[in-house]
XYZ file of C-alpha atoms in Angstrom:
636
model
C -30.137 16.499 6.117
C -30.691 19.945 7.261
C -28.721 20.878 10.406
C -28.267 24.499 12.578
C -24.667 24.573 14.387
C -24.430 26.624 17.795
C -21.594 26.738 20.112
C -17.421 27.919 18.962
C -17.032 26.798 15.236
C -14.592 28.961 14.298
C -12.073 26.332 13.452
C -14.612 23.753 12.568
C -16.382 25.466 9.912
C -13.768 25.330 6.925
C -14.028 21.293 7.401
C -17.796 21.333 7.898
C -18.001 22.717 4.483
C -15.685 20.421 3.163
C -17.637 17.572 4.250
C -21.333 19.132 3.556
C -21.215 17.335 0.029
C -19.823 14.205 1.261
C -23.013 14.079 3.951
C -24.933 15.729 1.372
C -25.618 17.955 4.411
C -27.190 21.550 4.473
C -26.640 24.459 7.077
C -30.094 25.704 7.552
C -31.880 28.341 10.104
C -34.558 25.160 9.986
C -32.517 22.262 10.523
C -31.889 20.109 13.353
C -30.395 22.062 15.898
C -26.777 20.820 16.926
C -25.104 22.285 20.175
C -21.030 21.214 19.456
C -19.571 21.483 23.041
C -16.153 20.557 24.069
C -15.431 17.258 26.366
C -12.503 15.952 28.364
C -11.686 13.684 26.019
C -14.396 11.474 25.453
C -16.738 11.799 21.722
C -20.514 12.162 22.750
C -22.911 12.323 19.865
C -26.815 11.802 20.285
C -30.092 13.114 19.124
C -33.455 13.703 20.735
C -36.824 15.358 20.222
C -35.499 17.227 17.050
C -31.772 18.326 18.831
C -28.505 16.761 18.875
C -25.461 17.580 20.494
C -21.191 16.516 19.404
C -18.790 16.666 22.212
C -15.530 16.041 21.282
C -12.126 16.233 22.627
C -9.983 16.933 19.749
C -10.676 18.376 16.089
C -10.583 15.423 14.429
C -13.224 13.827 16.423
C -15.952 16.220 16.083
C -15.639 15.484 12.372
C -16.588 11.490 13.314
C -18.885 12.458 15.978
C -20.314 14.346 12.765
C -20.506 11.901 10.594
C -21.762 9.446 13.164
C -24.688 12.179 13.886
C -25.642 11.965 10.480
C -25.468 8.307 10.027
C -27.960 7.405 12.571
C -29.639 10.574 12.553
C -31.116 9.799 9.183
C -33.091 7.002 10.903
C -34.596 9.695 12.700
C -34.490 7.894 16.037
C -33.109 8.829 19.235
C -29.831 7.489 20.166
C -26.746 8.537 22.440
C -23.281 7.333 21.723
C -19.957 7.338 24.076
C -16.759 6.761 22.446
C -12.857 6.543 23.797
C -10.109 7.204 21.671
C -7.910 4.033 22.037
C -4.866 5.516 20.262
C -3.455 8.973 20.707
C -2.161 8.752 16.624
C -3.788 6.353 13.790
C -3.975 7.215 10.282
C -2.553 5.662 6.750
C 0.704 5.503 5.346
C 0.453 6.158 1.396
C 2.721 4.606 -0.568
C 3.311 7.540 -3.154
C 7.182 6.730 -4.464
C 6.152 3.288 -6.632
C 5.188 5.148 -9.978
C 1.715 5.958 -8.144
C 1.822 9.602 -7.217
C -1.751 10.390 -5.996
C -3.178 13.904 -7.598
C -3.852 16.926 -5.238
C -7.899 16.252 -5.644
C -7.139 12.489 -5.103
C -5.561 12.896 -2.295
C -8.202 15.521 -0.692
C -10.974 12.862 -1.037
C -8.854 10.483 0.746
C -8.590 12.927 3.622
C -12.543 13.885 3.786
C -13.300 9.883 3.988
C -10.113 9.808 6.661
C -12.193 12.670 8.573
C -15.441 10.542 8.268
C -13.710 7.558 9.777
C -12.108 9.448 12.336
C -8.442 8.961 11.514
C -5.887 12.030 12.501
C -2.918 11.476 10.869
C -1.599 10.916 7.723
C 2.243 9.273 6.578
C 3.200 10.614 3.605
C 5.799 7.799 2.134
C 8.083 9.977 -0.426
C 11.384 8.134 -1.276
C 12.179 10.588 -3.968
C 9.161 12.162 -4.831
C 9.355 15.731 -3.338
C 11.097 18.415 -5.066
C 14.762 19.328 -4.065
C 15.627 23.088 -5.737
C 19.541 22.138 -5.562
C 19.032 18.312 -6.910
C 17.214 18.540 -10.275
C 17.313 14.998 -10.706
C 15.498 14.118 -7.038
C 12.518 13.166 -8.828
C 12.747 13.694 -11.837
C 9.998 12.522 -13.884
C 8.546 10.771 -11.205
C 5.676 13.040 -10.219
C 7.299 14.166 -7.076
C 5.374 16.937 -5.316
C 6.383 20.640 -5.545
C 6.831 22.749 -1.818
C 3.453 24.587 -3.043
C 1.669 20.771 -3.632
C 2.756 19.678 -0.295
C 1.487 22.529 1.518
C -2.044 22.518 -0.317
C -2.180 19.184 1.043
C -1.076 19.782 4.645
C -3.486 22.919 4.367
C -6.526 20.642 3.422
C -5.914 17.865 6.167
C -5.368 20.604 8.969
C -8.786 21.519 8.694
C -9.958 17.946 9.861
C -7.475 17.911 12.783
C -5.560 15.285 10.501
C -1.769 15.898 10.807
C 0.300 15.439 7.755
C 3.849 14.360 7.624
C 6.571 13.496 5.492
C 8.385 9.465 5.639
C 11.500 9.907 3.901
C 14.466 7.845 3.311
C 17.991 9.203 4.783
C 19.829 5.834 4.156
C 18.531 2.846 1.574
C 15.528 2.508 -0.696
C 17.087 5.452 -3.325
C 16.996 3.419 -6.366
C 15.097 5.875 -8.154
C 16.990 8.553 -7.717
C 20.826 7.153 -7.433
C 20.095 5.793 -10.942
C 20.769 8.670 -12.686
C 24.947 9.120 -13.795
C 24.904 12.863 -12.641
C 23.988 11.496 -9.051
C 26.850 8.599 -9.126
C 28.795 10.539 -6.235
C 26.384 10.098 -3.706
C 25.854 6.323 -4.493
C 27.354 3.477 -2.305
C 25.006 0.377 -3.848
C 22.213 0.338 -5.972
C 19.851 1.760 -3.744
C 22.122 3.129 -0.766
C 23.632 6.419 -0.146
C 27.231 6.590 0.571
C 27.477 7.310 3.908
C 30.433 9.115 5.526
C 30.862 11.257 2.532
C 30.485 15.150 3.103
C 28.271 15.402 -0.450
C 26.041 12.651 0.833
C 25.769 14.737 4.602
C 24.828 17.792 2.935
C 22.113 15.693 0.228
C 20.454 14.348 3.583
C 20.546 17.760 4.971
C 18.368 19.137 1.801
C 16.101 15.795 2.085
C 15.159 16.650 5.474
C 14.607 20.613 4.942
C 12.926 20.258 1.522
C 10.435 17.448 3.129
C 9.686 19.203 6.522
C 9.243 22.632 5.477
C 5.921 22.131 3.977
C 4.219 20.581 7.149
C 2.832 22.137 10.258
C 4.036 18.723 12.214
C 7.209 18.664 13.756
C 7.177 14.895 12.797
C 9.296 12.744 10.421
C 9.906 9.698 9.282
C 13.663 8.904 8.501
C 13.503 5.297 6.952
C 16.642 3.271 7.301
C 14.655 -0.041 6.685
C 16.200 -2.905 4.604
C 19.674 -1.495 4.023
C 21.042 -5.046 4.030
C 23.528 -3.863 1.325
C 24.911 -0.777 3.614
C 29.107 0.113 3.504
C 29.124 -3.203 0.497
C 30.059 -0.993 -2.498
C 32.051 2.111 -2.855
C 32.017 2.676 1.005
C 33.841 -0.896 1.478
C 36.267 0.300 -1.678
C 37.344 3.289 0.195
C 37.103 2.370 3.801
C 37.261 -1.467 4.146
C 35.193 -3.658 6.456
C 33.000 -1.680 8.816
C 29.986 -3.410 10.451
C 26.777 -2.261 9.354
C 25.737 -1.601 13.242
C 28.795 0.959 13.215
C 27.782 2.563 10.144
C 23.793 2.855 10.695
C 24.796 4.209 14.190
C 27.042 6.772 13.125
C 25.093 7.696 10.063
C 22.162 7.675 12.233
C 23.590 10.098 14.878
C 24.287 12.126 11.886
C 20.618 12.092 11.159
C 19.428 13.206 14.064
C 21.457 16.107 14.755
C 19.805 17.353 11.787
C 16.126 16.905 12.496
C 16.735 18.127 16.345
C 18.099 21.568 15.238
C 15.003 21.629 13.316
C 12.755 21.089 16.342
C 11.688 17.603 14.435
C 11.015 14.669 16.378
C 12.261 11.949 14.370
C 11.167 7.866 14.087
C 12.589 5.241 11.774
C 11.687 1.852 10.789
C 12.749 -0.788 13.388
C 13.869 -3.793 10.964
C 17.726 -3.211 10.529
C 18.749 -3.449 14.460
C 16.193 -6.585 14.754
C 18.125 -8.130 11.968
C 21.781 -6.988 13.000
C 20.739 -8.903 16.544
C 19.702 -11.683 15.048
C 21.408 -15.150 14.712
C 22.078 -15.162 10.962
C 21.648 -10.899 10.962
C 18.852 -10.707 8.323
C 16.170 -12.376 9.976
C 13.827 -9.508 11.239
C 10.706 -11.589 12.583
C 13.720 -14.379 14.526
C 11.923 -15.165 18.091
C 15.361 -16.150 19.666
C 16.503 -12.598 18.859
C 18.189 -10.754 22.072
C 18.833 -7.014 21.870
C 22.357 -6.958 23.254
C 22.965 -4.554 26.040
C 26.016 -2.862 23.942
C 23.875 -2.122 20.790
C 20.765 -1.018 23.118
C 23.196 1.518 24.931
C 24.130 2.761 22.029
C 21.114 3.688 20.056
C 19.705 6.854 20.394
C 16.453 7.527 22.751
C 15.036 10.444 21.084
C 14.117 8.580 18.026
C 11.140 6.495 17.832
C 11.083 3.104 16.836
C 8.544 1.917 13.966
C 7.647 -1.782 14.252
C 6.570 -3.066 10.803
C 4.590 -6.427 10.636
C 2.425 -7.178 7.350
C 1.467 -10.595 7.891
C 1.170 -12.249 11.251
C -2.459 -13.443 12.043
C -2.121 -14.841 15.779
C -1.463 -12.395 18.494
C 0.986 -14.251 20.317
C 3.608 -13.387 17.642
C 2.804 -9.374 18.302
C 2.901 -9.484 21.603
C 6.829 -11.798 21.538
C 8.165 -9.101 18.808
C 6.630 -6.281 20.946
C 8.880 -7.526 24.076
C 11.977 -8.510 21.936
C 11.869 -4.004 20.902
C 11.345 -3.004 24.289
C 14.873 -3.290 25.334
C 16.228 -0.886 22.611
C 14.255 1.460 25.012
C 12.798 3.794 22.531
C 8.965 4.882 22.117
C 7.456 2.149 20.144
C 4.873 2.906 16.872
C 3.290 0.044 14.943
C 2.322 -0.092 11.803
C 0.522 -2.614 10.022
C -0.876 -3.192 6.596
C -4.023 -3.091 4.331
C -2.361 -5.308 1.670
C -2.514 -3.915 -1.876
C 0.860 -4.240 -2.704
C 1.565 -6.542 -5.827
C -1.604 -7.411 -6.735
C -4.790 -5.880 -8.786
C -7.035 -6.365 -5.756
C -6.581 -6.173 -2.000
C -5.923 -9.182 0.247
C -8.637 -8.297 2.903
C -8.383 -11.923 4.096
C -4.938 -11.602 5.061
C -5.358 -7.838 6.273
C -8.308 -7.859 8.088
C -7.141 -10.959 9.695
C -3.756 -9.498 10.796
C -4.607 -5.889 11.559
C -7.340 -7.222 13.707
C -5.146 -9.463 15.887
C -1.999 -6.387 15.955
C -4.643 -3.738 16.942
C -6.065 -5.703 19.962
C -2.453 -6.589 21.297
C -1.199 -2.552 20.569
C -4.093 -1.801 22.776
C -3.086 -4.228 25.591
C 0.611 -3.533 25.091
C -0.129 0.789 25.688
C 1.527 1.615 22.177
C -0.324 4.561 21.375
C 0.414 5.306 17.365
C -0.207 3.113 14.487
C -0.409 3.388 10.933
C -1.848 1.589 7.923
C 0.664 1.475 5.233
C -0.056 0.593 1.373
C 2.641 0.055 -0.315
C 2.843 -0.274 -3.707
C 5.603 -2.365 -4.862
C 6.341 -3.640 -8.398
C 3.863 -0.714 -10.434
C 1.063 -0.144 -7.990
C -1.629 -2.114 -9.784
C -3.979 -1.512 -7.268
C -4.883 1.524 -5.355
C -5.481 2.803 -1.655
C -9.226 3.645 -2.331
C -9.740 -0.314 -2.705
C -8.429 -0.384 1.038
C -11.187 1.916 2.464
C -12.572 -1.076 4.253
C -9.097 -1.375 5.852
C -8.839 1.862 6.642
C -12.607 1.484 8.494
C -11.341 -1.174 10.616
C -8.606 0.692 11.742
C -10.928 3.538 12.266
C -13.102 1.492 14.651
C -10.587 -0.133 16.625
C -9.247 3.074 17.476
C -12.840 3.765 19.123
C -13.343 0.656 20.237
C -11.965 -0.751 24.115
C -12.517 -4.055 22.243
C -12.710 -6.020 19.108
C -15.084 -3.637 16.957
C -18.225 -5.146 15.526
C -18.631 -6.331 12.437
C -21.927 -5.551 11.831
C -20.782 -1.556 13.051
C -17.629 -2.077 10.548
C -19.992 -2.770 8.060
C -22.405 0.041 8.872
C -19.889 2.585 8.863
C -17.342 1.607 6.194
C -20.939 1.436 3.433
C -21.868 5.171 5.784
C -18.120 6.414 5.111
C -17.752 5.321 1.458
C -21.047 4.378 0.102
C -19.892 0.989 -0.700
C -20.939 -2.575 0.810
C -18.731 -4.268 2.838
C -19.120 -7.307 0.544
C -18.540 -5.277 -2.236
C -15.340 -4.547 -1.210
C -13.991 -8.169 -0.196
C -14.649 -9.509 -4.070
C -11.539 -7.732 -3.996
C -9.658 -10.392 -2.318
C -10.907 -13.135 -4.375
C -8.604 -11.921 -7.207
C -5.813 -13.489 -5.769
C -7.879 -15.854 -2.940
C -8.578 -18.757 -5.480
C -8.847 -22.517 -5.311
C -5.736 -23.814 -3.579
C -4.581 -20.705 -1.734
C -4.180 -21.586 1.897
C -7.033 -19.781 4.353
C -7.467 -16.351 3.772
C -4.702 -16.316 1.662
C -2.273 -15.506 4.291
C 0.601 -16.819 2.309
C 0.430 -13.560 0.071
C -0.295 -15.537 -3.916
C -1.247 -13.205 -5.847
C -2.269 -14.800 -9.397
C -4.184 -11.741 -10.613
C -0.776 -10.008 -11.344
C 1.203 -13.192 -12.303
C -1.820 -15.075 -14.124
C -2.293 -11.743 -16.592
C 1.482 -10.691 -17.178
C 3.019 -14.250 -17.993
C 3.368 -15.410 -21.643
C 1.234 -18.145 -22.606
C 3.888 -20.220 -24.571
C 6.544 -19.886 -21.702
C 3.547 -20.907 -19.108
C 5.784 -19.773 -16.037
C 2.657 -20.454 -13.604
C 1.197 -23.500 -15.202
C 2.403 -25.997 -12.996
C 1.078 -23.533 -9.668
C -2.543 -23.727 -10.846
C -2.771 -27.111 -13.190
C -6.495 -28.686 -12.041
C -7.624 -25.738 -10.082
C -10.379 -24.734 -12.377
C -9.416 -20.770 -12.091
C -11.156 -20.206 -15.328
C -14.742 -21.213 -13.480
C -13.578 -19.253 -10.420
C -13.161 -15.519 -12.734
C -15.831 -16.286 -14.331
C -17.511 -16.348 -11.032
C -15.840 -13.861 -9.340
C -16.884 -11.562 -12.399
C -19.953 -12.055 -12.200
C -20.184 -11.447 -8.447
C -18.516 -8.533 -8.864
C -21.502 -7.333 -11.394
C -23.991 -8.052 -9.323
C -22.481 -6.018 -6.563
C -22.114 -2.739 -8.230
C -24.298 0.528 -8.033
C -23.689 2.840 -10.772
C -24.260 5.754 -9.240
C -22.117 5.832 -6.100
C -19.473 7.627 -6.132
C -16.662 5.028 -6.186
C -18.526 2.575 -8.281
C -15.708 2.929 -11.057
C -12.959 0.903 -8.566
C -14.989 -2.387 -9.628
C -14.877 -2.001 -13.589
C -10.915 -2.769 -13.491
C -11.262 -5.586 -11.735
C -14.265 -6.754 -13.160
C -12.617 -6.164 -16.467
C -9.663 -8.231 -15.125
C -11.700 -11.558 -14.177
C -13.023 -11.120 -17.825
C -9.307 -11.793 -18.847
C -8.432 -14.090 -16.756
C -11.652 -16.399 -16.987
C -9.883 -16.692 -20.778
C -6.414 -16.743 -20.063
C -6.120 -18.269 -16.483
C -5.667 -21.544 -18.152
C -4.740 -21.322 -21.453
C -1.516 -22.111 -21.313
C -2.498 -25.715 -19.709
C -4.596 -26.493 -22.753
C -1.737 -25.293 -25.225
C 0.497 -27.820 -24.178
C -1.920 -30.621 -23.874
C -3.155 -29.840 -26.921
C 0.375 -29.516 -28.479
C 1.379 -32.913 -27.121
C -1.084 -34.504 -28.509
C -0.469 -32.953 -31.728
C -4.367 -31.871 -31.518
C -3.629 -29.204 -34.733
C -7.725 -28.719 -34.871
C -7.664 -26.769 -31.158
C -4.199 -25.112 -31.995
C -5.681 -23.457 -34.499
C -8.897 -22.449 -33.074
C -7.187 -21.031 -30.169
C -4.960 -18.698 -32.322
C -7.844 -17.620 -34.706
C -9.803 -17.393 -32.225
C -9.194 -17.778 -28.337
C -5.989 -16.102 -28.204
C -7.609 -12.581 -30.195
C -10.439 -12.574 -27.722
C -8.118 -12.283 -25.119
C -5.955 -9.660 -26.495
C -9.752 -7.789 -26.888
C -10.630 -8.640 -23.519
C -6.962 -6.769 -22.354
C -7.161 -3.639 -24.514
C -10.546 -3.273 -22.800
C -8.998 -3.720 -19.282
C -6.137 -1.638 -20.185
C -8.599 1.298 -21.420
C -10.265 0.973 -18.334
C -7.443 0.912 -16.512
C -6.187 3.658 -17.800
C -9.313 6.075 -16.695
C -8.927 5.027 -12.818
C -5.033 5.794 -13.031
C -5.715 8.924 -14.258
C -8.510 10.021 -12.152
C -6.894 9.257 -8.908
C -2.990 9.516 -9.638
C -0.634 11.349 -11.897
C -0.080 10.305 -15.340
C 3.799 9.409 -14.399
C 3.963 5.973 -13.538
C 1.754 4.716 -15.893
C 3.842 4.660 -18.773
C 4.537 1.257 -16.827
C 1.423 -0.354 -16.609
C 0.880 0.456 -20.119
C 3.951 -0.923 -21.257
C 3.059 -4.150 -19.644
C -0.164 -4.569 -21.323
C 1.402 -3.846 -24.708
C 3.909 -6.610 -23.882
C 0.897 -9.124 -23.337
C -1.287 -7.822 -26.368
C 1.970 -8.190 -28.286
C 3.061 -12.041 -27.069
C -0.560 -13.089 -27.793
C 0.116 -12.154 -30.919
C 3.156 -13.882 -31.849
C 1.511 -17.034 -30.063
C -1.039 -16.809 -32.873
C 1.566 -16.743 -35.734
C 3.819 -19.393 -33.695
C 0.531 -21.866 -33.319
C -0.689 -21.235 -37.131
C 3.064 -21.800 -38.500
C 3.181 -24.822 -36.892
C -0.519 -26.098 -37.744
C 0.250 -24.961 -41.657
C 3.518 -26.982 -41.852
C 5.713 -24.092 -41.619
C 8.037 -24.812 -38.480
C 8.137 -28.306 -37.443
C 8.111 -27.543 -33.652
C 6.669 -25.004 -31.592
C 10.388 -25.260 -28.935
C 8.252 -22.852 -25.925
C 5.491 -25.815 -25.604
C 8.302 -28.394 -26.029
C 9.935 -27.995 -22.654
C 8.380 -29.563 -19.692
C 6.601 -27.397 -17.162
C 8.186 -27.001 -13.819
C 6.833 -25.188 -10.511
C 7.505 -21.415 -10.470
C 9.032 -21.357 -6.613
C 9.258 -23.111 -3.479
C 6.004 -21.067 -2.624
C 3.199 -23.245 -4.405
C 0.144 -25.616 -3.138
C 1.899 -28.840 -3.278
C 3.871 -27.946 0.030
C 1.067 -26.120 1.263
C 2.385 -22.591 0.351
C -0.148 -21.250 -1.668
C -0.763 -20.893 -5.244
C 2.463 -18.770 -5.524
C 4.118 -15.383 -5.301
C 6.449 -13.274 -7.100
C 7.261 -9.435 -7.074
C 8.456 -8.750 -9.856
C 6.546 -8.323 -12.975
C 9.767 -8.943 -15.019
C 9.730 -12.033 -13.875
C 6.093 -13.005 -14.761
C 6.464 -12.112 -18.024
C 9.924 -14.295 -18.938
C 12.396 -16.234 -17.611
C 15.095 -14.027 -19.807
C 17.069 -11.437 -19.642
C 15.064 -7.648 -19.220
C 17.970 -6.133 -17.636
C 21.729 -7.107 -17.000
C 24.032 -4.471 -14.326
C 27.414 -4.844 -15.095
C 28.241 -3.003 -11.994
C 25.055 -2.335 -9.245
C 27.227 -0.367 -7.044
């Protein structure tokens, strides 16, 4: 599409050219001519007899009002659109601390689809993953982003009127980096910092310098979420019994002195002083929980408060744990989820569902920043370009007074990304199989578990025995075939997933028929399945695992996936031994096979037979064996 530009570009063009490709889009003395004007606030794009017109409020709306001009432009039509901004801040929160560090050119085309959609602001989620120059060990290994990387980045999202900023952690969630035996000193538990401790004031000092100074925004993110463990190791060893309220406050106060002589305007997540008020003080989502008027006086009103919530699908629940934050009397954020964590695909059932039902009540409730986060627990088997579709919805709420369309969400997220809506739900049907409960909003997630556990152990056989899962991959593959177009652009997402049901149509079940077979001492289908079952699967995984492979490396950096391809050599490798175990046993070798002797039990409390899905677990360690990976003599 050929267009002319008149009116004050001066800050627009660096991003028009950006995007040119994108909207495979030419400025041309012949094309349409496009007057960009400035509003009051509003986005007004339309087109008639051969001239169009943007006017747009902020920078980051002209570059939807753009993209919306050349999405129904095309159809060479007149039309006129009016849009309100319904939030003042909505963007994505990338996960980029759980092995998955996303490369400089990944994380560009994130931000030009971002522009597309209309999104203007971006959470960076760095844990330790951001270079430190006095801490050599902050990182190390890990990916982390140098000052230069950060800035490129930053740079590249400024010129969509996207603002960029760092979420850090100041308190809990340092595994990573208090691992390391040169790094003891600041360590009060596994994963917590000791607070109090002049080394540990002058680390968090560094953390907050090294992560701001990068950014135009004078935003950051602090953390302090799910420090259940807080003053419970060395800090109770030198100090005795302090209440956790005492210590996060104090820490916290700490905190904030630092980011306000830095001009930063500081939020944290909202979990630990829902928790600390609640009856048993853990319970974050407890609808009987009071904010007491002591702990409300005492927490600071210059930081805002982030309200996390991943899962809840009816909007009365938003709208109770909105009221029960209001009385810690801070500015109130949300953000919500596009669910890719610990799984292969995406649970759009779940997502969609939720985000939908949080967005309408944020709207109702005047809470005027939200975020998508995508985390990426356990490995980050998936990856945030399978949530575009999430991403869109967010997108259209925010320009939408009420629930947006689906037929528009569908429009603009296949406009945005050149893929099909549909395409992108097949990937909720990894994990949304036959006796998950409705749109799988009890979180299974069987792609991850179903691959990753051994077949003679059969961990997850008891979940799925008389589902049929094999007939549902095998379905699920073949929908996913039939959806793909080779030559758009993000085509390649489907082949690991694809690849996956193709694995999983084989070894779903396998473990089910080992065992029956076994106990009926049915030596004919032992051995065919280790001559010849159990080796097409181990094909069918090197081929995922190659495949994989490319899409990590195209999107991410290549540290991290040392992980993921440990895993699949630990599942290549136990099919293996399950073909010598089976044939010794068949040829007379070994009298028993002792894995398919014992009895299969359910995995967890979470399973279909009380109505709690097909299962869940986080931890790939424990998919893969009951025993012993790891053993800490001392976590603190």
């Amino acid at each position: 599409m050929k267009l002319r530009f008149e009116g004050n570009l001066n800050v627009l063009l660096p991003g028009i050219r950006e995007l040119s490709q994108e909207l495979r889009m030419i400025e041309a003395e012949d094309g349409i001519v496009v007057r960009v004007e400035p509003s009051s606030g509003e986005l007004e794009v339309g087109m008639e007899q051969g001239k169009a017109y943007i006017r747009y409020g902020q920078k980051h709306q002209f570059f939807r009002g753009l993209g919306l001009l050349v999405q129904h432009g095309l159809h060479g039509e007149p039309f006129h659109l009016r849009e309100q901004q319904q939030f003042d801040t909505i963007g994505p929160m990338f996960d980029l601390s759980r092995n998955a560090v996303l490369t400089l050119d990944g994380f560009k085309f994130m931000l030009r689809k971002m522009a597309l959609m209309g999104l203007n602001s971006v959470m960076l989620y760095l844990e330790d993953t951001y270079e430190i120059g006095e801490e050599p060990y902050f990182g190390y290994m890990r990916g982390r982003y140098t000052q230069a990387e950060l800035k490129e980045i930053d740079d590249y999202a400024d010129q969509f009127g996207i603002e960029a900023f760092p979420s850090i952690q100041t308190l809990a969630h340092l595994e990573e980096f208090l691992k390391w035996e040169p790094v003891k000193h600041y360590k009060d538990t596994k994963g917590a910092l000791l607070v109090g401790d002049e080394q540990t004031d002058r680390l968090v000092e560094n953390m907050i310098e090294a992560a701001s100074a990068p950014f135009r925004s004078r935003k950051i993110h602090i953390g302090m979420d799910e420090a259940e463990e807080l003053g419970r190791g060395k800090y109770l060893d030198r100090n005795g019994y302090t209440s956790r309220f005492e210590i996060m406050i104090a820490h916290l106060d700490k905190v904030l002195d630092m980011t306000r002589r830095r001009g930063l305007k500081a939020m944290m997540w909202s979990d630990m002083f829902l928790k600390l008020a609640s009856q048993n003080g853990s319970d974050y989502y407890d609808k009987d929980t009071q904010i007491p008027e002591e702990m409300a006086r005492r927490i600071p009103k210059d930081v805002d408060m982030v309200y996390w919530d991943y899962n809840h699908m009816e909007q009365e629940d938003y709208e109770n744990l909105i009221a029960k934050h209001r009385p810690l009397g801070c500015n109130l954020v949300f953000a919500g989820a596009v669910w890719v964590f610990n799984t292969f695909g995406v649970n759009y059932g779940l997502s969609l569902n939720a985000s939908d039902a949080a967005l309408q009540v944020c709207k109702r409730e005047g809470i005027r920043e939200v975020y998508a986060t995508m985390w990426g627990d356990d490995g980050m088997e998936s990856n945030p370009f399978a949530a575009l579709l999430g991403l869109q919805l967010y997108a259209e709420h925010a320009y939408s007074e009420a629930k947006p369309d689906q037929e528009k969400l569908a429009e603009r997220v296949k406009f945005c990304t050149g893929i099909e809506a549909d395409a992108f739900l097949t990937f909720k049907d990894l994990d949304e199989v036959p006796g998950s409960e409705p749109n799988n909003r009890m979180q299974s997630n069987p792609s991850k578990f179903l691959l990753y556990q051994d077949v003679l152990l059969g961990l997850f056989d008891k979940q799925i025995e008389g589902l049929d899962l094999s007939a549902h991959y095998a379905k699920v593959e073949q929908d996913i075939h039939s959806r793909r177009v080779k030559e758009a652009e993000l085509d390649y997402l489907f082949e690991v997933p694809e690849k996956l049901c193709g694995v999983l149509k084989r070894k779903s079940e396998i473990g089910i028929e080992l065992k029956r077979a076994y106990d009926a001492k049915d030596t004919g289908t032992l051995r065919r399945i280790a001559t010849e079952v159990l080796p097409e699967i181990a094909e069918a995984v090197r081929e995922l695992r190659a495949a994989h492979r490319a899409q990590w490396l195209r999107m991410f950096k290549p540290f991290g996936w040392e992980v993921i391809d440990i895993r699949y050599g630990g599942v290549v490798n136990r099919l293996d031994t399950a073909s010598l175990r089976l044939l010794d046993y068949v040829e007379g070798r070994i009298g028993q096979i002792e894995e398919l002797e014992q009895e299969r039990l359910v995995y967890s409390s979470s399973n279909r037979f009380n109505n709690r899905g097909v299962g869940w677990c986080s931890y790939y360690y424990r998919m893969a064996s009951p025993n012993v990976f790891f053993h800490v003599m001392n976590p603190f």
